[in-house]
XYZ file of C-alpha atoms in Angstrom:
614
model
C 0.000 0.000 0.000
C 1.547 3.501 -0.967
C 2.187 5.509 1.632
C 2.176 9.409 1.972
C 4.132 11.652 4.072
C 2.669 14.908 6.206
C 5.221 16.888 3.089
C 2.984 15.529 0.765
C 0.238 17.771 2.001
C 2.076 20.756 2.507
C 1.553 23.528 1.554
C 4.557 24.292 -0.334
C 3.786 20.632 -2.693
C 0.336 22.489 -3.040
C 1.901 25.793 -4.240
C 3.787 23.626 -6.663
C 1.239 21.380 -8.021
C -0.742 24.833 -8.760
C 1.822 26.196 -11.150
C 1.513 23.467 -13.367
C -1.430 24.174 -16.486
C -3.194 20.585 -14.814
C -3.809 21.285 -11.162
C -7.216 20.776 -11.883
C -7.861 19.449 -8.256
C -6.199 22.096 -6.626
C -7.940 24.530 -8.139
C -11.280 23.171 -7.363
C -10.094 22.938 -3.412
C -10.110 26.822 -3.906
C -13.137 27.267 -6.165
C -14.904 25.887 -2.962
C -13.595 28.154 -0.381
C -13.768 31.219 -2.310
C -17.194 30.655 -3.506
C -18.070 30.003 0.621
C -16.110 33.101 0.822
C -17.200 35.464 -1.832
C -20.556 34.349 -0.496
C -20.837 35.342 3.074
C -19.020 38.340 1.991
C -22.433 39.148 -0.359
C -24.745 38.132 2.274
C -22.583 41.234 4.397
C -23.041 43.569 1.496
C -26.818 43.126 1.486
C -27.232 43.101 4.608
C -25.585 46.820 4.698
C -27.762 47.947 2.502
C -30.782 46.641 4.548
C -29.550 48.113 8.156
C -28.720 51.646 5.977
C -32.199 51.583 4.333
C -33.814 50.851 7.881
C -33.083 54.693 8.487
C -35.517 55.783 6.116
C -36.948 53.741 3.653
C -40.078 51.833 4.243
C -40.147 48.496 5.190
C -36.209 48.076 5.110
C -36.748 48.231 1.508
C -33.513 50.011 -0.581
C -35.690 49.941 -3.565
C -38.684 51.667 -1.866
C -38.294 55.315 -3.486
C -41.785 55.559 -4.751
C -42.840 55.681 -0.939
C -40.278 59.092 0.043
C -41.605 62.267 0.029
C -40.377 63.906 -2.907
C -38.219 65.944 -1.472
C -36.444 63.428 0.650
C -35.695 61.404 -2.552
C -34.738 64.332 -4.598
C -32.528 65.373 -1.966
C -30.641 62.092 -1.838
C -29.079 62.251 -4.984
C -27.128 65.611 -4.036
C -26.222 63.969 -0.842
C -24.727 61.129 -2.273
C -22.477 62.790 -4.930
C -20.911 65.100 -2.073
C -19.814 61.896 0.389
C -18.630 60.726 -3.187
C -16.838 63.924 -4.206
C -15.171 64.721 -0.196
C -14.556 61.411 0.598
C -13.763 59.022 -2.544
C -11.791 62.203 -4.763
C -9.613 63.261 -1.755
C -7.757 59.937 -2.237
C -5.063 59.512 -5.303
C -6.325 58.364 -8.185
C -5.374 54.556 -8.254
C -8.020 54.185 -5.302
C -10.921 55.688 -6.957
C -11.187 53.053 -9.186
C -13.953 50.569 -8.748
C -16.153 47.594 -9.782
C -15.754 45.290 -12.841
C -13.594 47.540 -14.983
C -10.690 47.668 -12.083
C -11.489 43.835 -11.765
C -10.353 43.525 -15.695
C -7.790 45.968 -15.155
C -5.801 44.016 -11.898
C -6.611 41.186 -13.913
C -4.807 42.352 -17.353
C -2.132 44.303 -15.763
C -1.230 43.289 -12.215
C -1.929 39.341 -11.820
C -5.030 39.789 -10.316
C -3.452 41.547 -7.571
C -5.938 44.098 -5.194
C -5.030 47.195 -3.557
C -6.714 46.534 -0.221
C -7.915 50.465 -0.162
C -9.692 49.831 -3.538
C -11.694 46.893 -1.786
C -12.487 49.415 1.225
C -13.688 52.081 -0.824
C -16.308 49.435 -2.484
C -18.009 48.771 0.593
C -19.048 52.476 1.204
C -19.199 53.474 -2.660
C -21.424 50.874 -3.405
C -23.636 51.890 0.069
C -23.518 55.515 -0.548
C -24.571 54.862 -4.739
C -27.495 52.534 -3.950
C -29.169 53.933 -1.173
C -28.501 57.441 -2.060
C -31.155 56.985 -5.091
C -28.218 57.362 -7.610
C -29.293 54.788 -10.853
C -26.422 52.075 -9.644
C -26.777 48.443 -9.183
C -24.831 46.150 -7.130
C -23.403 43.365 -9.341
C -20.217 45.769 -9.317
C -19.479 45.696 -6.008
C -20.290 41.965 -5.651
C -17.924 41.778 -8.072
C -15.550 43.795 -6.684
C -15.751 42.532 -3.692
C -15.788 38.919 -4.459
C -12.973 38.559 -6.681
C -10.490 40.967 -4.307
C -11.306 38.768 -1.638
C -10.563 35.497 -3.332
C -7.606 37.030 -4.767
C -6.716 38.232 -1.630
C -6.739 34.533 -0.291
C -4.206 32.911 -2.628
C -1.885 36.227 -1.675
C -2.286 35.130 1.255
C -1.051 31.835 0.842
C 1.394 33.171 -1.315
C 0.270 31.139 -4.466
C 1.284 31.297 -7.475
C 0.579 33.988 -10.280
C -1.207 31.829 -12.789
C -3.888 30.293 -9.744
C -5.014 33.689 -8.626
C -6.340 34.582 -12.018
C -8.512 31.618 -11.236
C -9.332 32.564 -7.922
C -10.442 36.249 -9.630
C -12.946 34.398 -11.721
C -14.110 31.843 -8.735
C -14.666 35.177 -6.665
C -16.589 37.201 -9.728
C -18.712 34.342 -10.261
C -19.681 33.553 -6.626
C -20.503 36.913 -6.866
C -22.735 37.658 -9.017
C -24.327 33.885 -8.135
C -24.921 34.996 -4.342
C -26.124 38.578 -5.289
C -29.012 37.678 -7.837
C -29.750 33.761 -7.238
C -28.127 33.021 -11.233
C -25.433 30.533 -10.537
C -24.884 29.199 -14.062
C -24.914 32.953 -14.927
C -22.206 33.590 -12.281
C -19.864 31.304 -14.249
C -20.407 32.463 -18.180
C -20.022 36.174 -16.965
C -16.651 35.665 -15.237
C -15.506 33.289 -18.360
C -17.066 35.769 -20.959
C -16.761 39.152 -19.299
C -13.787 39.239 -17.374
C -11.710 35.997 -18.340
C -12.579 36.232 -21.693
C -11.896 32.601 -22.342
C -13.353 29.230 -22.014
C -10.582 26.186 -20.701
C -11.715 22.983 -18.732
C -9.284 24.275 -16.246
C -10.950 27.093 -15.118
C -14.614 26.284 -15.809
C -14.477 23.516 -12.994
C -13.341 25.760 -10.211
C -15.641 28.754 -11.265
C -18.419 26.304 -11.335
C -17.948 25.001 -7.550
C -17.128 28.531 -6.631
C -20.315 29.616 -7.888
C -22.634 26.938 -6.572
C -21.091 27.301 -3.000
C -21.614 31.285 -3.791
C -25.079 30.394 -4.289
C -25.607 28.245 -1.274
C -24.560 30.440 1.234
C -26.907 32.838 -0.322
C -29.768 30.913 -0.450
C -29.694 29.725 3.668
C -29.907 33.209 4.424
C -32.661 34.674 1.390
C -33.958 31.240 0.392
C -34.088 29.956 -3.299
C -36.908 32.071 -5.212
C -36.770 33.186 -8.419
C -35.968 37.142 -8.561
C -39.371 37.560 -10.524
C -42.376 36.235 -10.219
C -43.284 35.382 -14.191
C -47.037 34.789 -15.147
C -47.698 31.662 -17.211
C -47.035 33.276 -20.889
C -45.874 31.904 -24.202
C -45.114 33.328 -27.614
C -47.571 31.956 -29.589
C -47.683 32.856 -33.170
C -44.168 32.724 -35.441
C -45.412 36.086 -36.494
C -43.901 38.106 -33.631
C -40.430 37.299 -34.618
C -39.837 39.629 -36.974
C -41.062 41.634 -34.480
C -38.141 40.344 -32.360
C -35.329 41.053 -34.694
C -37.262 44.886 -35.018
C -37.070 44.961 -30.983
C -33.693 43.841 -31.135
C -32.773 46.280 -33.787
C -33.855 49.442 -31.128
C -31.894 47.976 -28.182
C -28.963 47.349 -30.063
C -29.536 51.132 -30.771
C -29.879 52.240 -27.317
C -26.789 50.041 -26.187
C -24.596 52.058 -28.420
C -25.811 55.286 -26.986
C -25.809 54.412 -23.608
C -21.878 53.293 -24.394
C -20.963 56.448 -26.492
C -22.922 58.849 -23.381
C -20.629 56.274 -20.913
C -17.669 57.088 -22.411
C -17.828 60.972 -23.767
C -14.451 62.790 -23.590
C -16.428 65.673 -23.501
C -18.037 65.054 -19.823
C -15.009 63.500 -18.577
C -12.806 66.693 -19.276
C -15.578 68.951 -17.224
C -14.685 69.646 -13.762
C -15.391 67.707 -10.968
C -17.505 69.330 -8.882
C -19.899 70.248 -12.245
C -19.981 66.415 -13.446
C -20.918 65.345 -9.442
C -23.052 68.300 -9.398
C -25.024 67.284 -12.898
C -25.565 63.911 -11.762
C -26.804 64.799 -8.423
C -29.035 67.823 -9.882
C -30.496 65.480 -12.959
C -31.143 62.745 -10.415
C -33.017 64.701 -8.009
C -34.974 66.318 -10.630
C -36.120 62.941 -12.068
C -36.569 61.615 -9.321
C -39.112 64.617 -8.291
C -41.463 63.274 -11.056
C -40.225 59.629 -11.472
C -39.006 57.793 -8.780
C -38.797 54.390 -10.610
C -35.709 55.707 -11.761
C -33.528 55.850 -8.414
C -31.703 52.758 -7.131
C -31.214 49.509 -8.929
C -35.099 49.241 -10.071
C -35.611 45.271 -9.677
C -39.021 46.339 -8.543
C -39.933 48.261 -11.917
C -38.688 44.998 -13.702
C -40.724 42.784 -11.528
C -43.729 45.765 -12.379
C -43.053 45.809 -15.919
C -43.299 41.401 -16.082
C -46.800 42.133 -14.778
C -47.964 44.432 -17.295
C -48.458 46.776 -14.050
C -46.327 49.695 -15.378
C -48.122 53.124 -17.301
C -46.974 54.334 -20.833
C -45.252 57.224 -18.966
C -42.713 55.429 -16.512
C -41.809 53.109 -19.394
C -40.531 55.900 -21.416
C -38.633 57.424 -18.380
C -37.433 54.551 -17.629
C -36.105 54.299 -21.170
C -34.669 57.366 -22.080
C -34.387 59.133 -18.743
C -32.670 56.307 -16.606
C -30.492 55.656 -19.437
C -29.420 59.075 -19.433
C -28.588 58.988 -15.793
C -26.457 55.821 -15.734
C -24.401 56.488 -18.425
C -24.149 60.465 -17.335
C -23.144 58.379 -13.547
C -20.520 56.278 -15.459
C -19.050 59.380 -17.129
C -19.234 61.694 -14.158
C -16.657 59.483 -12.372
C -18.512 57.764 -9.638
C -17.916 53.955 -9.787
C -21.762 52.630 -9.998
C -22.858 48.977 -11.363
C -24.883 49.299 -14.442
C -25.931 45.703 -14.997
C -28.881 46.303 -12.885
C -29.936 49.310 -14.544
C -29.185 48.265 -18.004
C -31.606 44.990 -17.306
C -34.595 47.381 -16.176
C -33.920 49.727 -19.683
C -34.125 46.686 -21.336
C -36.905 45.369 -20.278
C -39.178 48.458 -20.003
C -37.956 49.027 -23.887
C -39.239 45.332 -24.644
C -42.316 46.004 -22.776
C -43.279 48.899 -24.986
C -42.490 47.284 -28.141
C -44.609 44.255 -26.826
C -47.648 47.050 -26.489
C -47.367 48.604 -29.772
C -47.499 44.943 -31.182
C -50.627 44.512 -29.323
C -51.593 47.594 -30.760
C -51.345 46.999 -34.171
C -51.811 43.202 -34.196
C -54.272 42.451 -30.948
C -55.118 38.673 -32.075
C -51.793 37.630 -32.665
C -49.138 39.728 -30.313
C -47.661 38.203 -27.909
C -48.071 39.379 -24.296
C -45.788 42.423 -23.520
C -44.663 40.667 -20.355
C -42.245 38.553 -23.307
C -40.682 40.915 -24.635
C -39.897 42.479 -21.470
C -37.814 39.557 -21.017
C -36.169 39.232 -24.166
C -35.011 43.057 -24.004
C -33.866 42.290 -20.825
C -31.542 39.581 -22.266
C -31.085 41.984 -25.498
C -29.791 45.498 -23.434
C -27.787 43.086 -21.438
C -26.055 41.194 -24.290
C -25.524 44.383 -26.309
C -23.959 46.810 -23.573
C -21.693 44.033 -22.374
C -21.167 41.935 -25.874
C -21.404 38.550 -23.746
C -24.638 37.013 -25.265
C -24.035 33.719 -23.219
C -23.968 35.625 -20.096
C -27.149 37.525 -21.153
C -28.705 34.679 -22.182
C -28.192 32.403 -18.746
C -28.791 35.666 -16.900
C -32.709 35.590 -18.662
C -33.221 32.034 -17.983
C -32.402 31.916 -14.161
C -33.780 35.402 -13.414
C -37.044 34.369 -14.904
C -37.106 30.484 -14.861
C -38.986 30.258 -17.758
C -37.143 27.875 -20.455
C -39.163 27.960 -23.603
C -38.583 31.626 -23.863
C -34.750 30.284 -24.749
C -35.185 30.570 -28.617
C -36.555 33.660 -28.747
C -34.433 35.105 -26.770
C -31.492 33.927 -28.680
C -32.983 35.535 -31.898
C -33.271 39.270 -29.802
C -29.690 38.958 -27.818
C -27.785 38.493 -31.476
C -29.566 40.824 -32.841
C -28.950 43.521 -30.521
C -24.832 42.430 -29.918
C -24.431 42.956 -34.014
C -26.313 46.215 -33.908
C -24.479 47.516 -31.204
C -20.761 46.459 -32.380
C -21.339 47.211 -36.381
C -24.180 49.976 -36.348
C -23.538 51.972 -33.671
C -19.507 51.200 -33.606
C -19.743 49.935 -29.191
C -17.885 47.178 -28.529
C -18.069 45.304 -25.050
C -19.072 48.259 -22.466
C -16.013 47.137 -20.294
C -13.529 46.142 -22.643
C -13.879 49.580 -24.260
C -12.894 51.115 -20.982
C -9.443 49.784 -21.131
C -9.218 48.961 -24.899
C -6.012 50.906 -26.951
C -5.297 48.332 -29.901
C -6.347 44.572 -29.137
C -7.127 43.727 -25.065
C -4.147 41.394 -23.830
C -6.928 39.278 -22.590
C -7.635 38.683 -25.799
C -4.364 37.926 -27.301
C -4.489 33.595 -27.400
C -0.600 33.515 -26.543
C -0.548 35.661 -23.778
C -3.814 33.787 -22.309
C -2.420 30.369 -22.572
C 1.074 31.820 -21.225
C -0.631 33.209 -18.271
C -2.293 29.957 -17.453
C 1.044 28.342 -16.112
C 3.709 29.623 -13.684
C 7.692 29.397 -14.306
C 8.191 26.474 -11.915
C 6.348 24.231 -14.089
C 8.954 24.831 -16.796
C 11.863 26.316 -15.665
C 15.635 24.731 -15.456
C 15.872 23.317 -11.649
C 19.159 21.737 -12.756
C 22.134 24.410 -12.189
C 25.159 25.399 -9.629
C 25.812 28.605 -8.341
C 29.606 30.028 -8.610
C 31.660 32.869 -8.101
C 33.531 34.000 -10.842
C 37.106 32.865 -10.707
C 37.663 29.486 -9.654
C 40.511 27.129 -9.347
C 40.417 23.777 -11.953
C 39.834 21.265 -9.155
C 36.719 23.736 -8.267
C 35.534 23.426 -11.985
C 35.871 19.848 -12.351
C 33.510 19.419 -8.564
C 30.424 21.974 -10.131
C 30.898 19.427 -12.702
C 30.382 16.635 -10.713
C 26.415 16.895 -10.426
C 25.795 17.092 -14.300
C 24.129 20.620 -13.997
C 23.103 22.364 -16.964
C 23.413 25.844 -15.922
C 26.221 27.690 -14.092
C 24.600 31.019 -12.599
C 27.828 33.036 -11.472
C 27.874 35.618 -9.389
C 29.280 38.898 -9.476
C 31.067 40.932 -6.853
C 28.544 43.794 -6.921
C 24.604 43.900 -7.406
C 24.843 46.569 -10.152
C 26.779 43.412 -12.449
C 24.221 41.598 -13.542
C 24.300 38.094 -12.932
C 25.608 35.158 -15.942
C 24.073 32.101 -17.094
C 26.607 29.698 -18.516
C 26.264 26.517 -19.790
C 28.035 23.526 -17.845
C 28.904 21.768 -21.822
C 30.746 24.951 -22.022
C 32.794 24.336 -19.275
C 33.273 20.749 -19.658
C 34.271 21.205 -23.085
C 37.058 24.111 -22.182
C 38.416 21.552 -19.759
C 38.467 18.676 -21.946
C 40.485 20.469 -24.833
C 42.534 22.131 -22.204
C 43.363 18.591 -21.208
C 44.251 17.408 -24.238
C 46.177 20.267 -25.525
C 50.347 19.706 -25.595
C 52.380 21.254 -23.026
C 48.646 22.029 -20.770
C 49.936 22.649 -17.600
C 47.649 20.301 -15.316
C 48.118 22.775 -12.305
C 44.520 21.812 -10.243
C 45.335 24.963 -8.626
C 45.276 27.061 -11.790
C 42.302 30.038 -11.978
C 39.985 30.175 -14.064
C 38.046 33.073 -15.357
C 34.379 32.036 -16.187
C 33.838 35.534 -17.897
C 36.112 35.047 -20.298
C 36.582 31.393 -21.407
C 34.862 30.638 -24.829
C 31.432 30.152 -24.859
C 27.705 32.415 -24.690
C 27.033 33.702 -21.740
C 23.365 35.032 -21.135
C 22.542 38.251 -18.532
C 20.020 37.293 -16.419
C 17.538 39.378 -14.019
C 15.540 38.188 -11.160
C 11.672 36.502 -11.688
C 9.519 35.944 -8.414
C 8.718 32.229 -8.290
C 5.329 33.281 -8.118
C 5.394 34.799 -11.542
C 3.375 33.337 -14.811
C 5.029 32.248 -17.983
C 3.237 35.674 -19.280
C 5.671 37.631 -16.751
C 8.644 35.979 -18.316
C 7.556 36.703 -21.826
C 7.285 40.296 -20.974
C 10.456 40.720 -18.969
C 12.577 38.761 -22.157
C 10.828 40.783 -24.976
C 11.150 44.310 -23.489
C 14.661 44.038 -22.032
C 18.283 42.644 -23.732
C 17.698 39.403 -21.348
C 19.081 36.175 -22.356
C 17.197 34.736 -19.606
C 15.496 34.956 -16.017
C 16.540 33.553 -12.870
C 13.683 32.781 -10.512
C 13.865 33.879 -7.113
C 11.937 32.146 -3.846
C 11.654 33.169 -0.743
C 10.063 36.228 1.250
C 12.156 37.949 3.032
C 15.655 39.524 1.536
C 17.981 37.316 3.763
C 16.459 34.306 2.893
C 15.687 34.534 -0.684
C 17.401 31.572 -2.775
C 17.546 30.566 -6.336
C 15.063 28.059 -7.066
C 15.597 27.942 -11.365
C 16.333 28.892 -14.780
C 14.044 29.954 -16.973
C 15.387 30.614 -20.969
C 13.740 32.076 -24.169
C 13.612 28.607 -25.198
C 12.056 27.087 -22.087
C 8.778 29.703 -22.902
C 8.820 28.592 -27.088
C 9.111 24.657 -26.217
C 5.746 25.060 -23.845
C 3.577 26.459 -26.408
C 5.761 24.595 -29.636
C 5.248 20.781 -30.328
C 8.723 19.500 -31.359
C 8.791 15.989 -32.101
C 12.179 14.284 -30.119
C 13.135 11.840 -32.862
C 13.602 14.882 -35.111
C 15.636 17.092 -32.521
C 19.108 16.959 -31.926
C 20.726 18.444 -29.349
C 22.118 21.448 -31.012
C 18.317 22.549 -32.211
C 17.237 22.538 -28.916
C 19.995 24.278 -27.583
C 19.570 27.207 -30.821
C 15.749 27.479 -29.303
C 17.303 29.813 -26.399
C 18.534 32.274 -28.594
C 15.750 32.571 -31.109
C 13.868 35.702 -31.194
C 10.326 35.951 -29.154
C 9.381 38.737 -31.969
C 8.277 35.890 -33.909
C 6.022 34.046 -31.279
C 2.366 34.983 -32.844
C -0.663 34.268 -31.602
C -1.343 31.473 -34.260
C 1.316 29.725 -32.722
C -0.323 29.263 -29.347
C -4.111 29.108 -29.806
C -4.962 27.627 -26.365
């Protein structure tokens, strides 16, 4: 019977099963606890925004504007934008930013690595922009919140790189799972909208996180539906051209609300006129309209019913839409997904009612297409039609509304991108040429961590040593020779131990070689290549490397472990060639050893993404 020791379980053998691209099991031990995580950390979110709306709003409703006075709900607005303008802008500029776009952002640029005053502000942001009537929903925080904190977690087990973009999407799924009961929509959004890829390896772990996400939601707020849905069906074929027209209109209104989102023109106004525009405009509407304010699941839930006028489904149209994307482009960090679901559907509910108007026997009931331009506005502002799509079947639990709803969602995603010129809401955010997230080489680079490939075989020397010295680094068959230099600004050399073996030998057999064992030898300057080498963390993903050999005259990287200056060590090698044979195929039998020795100096410049689809 095999046996296994207590260092089989350790920690460190779990940090280095995790750089490898197969730690599937690993990684699903973590889906779980970040999902359980992520979760009770939503539960704690809504729960804040209960106790806070216990001060005023009826029935410890946040939604409940329609029940202020209108003054107390126009007031609110103005309220909110000042804690947002003296509390949030007095702080640099790196911790203003917020929600799903900084998620994508740590994500792309820093590892998935959180600023823990980013993750503060959230809390209070995300208070402050709900209850304070501003048109903001509260996927962004989950978001936020979850995937710092899972994130968070594997830096605090010191993981490596390539597991806590993983643990990002376990924590944005769990998420949004926990915040709106949509577990399978959880998962597609963090693969679609902040991943931006599909692998086996990271579906499994987002899955788990996202059903554990959803459990510890549902102990505390039970397992019903977010809308009750009356017993509906499409009916007659006829209404889908009547579909693709629908879908035509939202794909419309997705491009403006981007191009409002995103206006250079607002952004370049002053502060305190953009804060004081969107607190004025908010109050205002909210004087006449208060369907607009908060997140407006109840208006949704209104407009499924058919319980909605003519008038607050055009405000809700044009007017709320003009106040989230005037939010966005103000500066203060709101979640739109919520709002952009209640545009949607009070746009499909009024193309459902001019159906009915002009063909009453064989319309179908608004309360569909309410739905579908849920799905539709959804799809289109984000460009993740999956994610859209799973978002309308769990929020409504009605299946056969599936095809249909297909038919709108495309639609609207082609309008958007080619008619209107929007691409994804959050990828134009950060977009300036193509998205690295996008790029296939630097995805399937990122996906694996430099122990899993790098050189473990190697000696460390000082410079000059004696022949008897030579001939013991010898001794262990290394492959590398890292020697050291007698100051830190020298940067430290990478020679091969054939090089040195070699020199020896024809020293050796040279006539008249003086066999001194004593004799010194200068590494530097016997014949051979010698490559300049600058520290990696062992942490660090085969994406890292790539970047650090292709913007700096490195021949290669030497990987660094350990936390603490005195006790850092070497731990590897890791060569130009080491990254190209991950992502190449090279067949042995047709590989001698001096090919895969000329794969170290070749050029990365010629790495292209059609090399390394994943």
């Amino acid at each position: 019977m095999a046996r296994f020791s207590r260092s089989s379980f350790s920690l460190e053998n779990f940090r280095q099963q995790l750089a490898n691209v197969d730690a599937l099991p690993q990684l699903c031990v973590l889906g779980l606890v970040s999902g359980v995580i992520t979760g009770a950390l939503m539960v704690g979110f809504r729960l804040l925004l209960e106790t806070g709306a216990a001060l005023y709003m009826p029935e410890n409703n946040p939604e409940a504007f329609e029940a202020l006075s209108p003054w107390l709900r126009a007031l609110l607005p103005m309220l909110a934008v000042s804690l947002v303008g003296v509390f949030l802008y007095r702080q640099k500029a790196t911790a203003r930013k917020l929600g799903v776009g900084h998620v994508i952002e740590r994500l792309t640029y820093h590892q998935g690595r959180f600023p823990l005053r980013n993750w503060l502000n959230q809390w209070w942001v995300g208070v402050v922009s709900v209850l304070g009537g501003l048109s903001a929903g509260r996927e962004g925080p989950a978001i936020h919140l979850g995937a710092a904190a899972s994130s968070g977690l594997g830096l605090k087990l010191r993981l490596p790189n390539n597991s806590l973009r993983v643990l990002v999407a376990c924590g944005t799924a769990a998420g949004i799972s926990a915040s709106f009961n949509t577990p399978i929509a959880g998962v597609i959004f963090a693969m679609e909208v902040v991943m931006m890829e599909y692998t086996l390896m990271s579906f499994m772990p987002v899955i788990l996180a996202s059903t554990m996400g959803a459990l510890v939601a549902q102990l505390v707020y039970g397992n019903a539906p977010a809308f009750s849905i009356p017993e509906v069906a499409l009916g007659s074929f006829f209404n889908l051209p009547w579909i693709v027209v629908m879908g035509l209109m939202i794909g419309i209104l997705a491009g403006l609300f981007i191009h409002i989102s995103r206006s250079q023109w607002i952004q370049q106004q002053p502060l305190w006129l953009r804060l004081g525009a969107v607190g004025l405009l908010t109050g205002l509407s909210a004087w006449f309209f208060p369907q607009v304010q908060g997140i407006g699941y109840d208006s949704v839930a209104a407009a499924l019913n058919n319980q909605l006028t003519v008038s607050v489904l055009l405000a809700l149209v044009a007017i709320k839409l003009v106040l989230t994307s005037l939010t966005v482009a103000g500066g203060i960090p709101i979640g739109i997904i919520g709002p952009v679901l209640v545009i949607g559907a009070a746009m499909g509910t009024l193309c459902g009612l001019v159906g009915v108007w002009l063909w009453p026997d064989k319309a179908a009931d608004p309360s569909i297409f309410a739905m579908l331009g849920m799905a539709a506005m959804m799809g289109a502002v984000l460009q993740a039609p999956l994610a859209a799509l799973m978002a309308l079947l769990e929020l409504t639990h009605t299946p056969n509304i599936m095809l249909p709803g297909m038919l709108a969602v495309v639609v609207a995603c082609l309008t958007s991108r080619h008619l209107t010129g929007c691409e994804g809401f959050f990828i134009s955010s950060l977009r300036y040429g193509l998205h690295p997230l996008q790029q296939p080489l630097m995805q399937a680079l990122s996906r694996v961590s430099v122990p899993a490939v790098m050189e473990r075989s190697f000696v460390r020397t000082e410079r000059m040593i004696t022949a008897e010295e030579a001939r013991k680094l010898l001794e262990t068959n290394p492959v590398w020779l890292i020697i050291e230099r007698s100051t830190q600004e020298k940067p430290v050399l990478a020679l091969r131990a054939a090089e040195l073996a070699r020199w020896l030998m024809e020293r050796d057999a040279s006539e008249g070689a003086a066999n001194d064992p004593q004799e010194i030898i200068d590494l530097v300057e016997i014949p051979g290549q010698r490559l300049e080498m600058a520290p990696i963390a062992l942490q660090a993903t085969l994406s890292e490397a790539f970047i650090r050999l292709q913007n700096n005259a490195l021949g290669a990287l030497y990987v660094v472990h350990g936390y603490r200056p005195k006790q850092r060590r070497i731990s590897g090698i890791i060569t130009r060639g080491a990254i190209e044979r991950y992502y190449h195929y090279t067949d042995p039998r047709s590989t001698d050893g001096q090919d895969a020795k000329s794969l170290d100096h070749v050029p990365l410049l010629r790495m292209t993404a059609a090399n390394a689809l994943p």
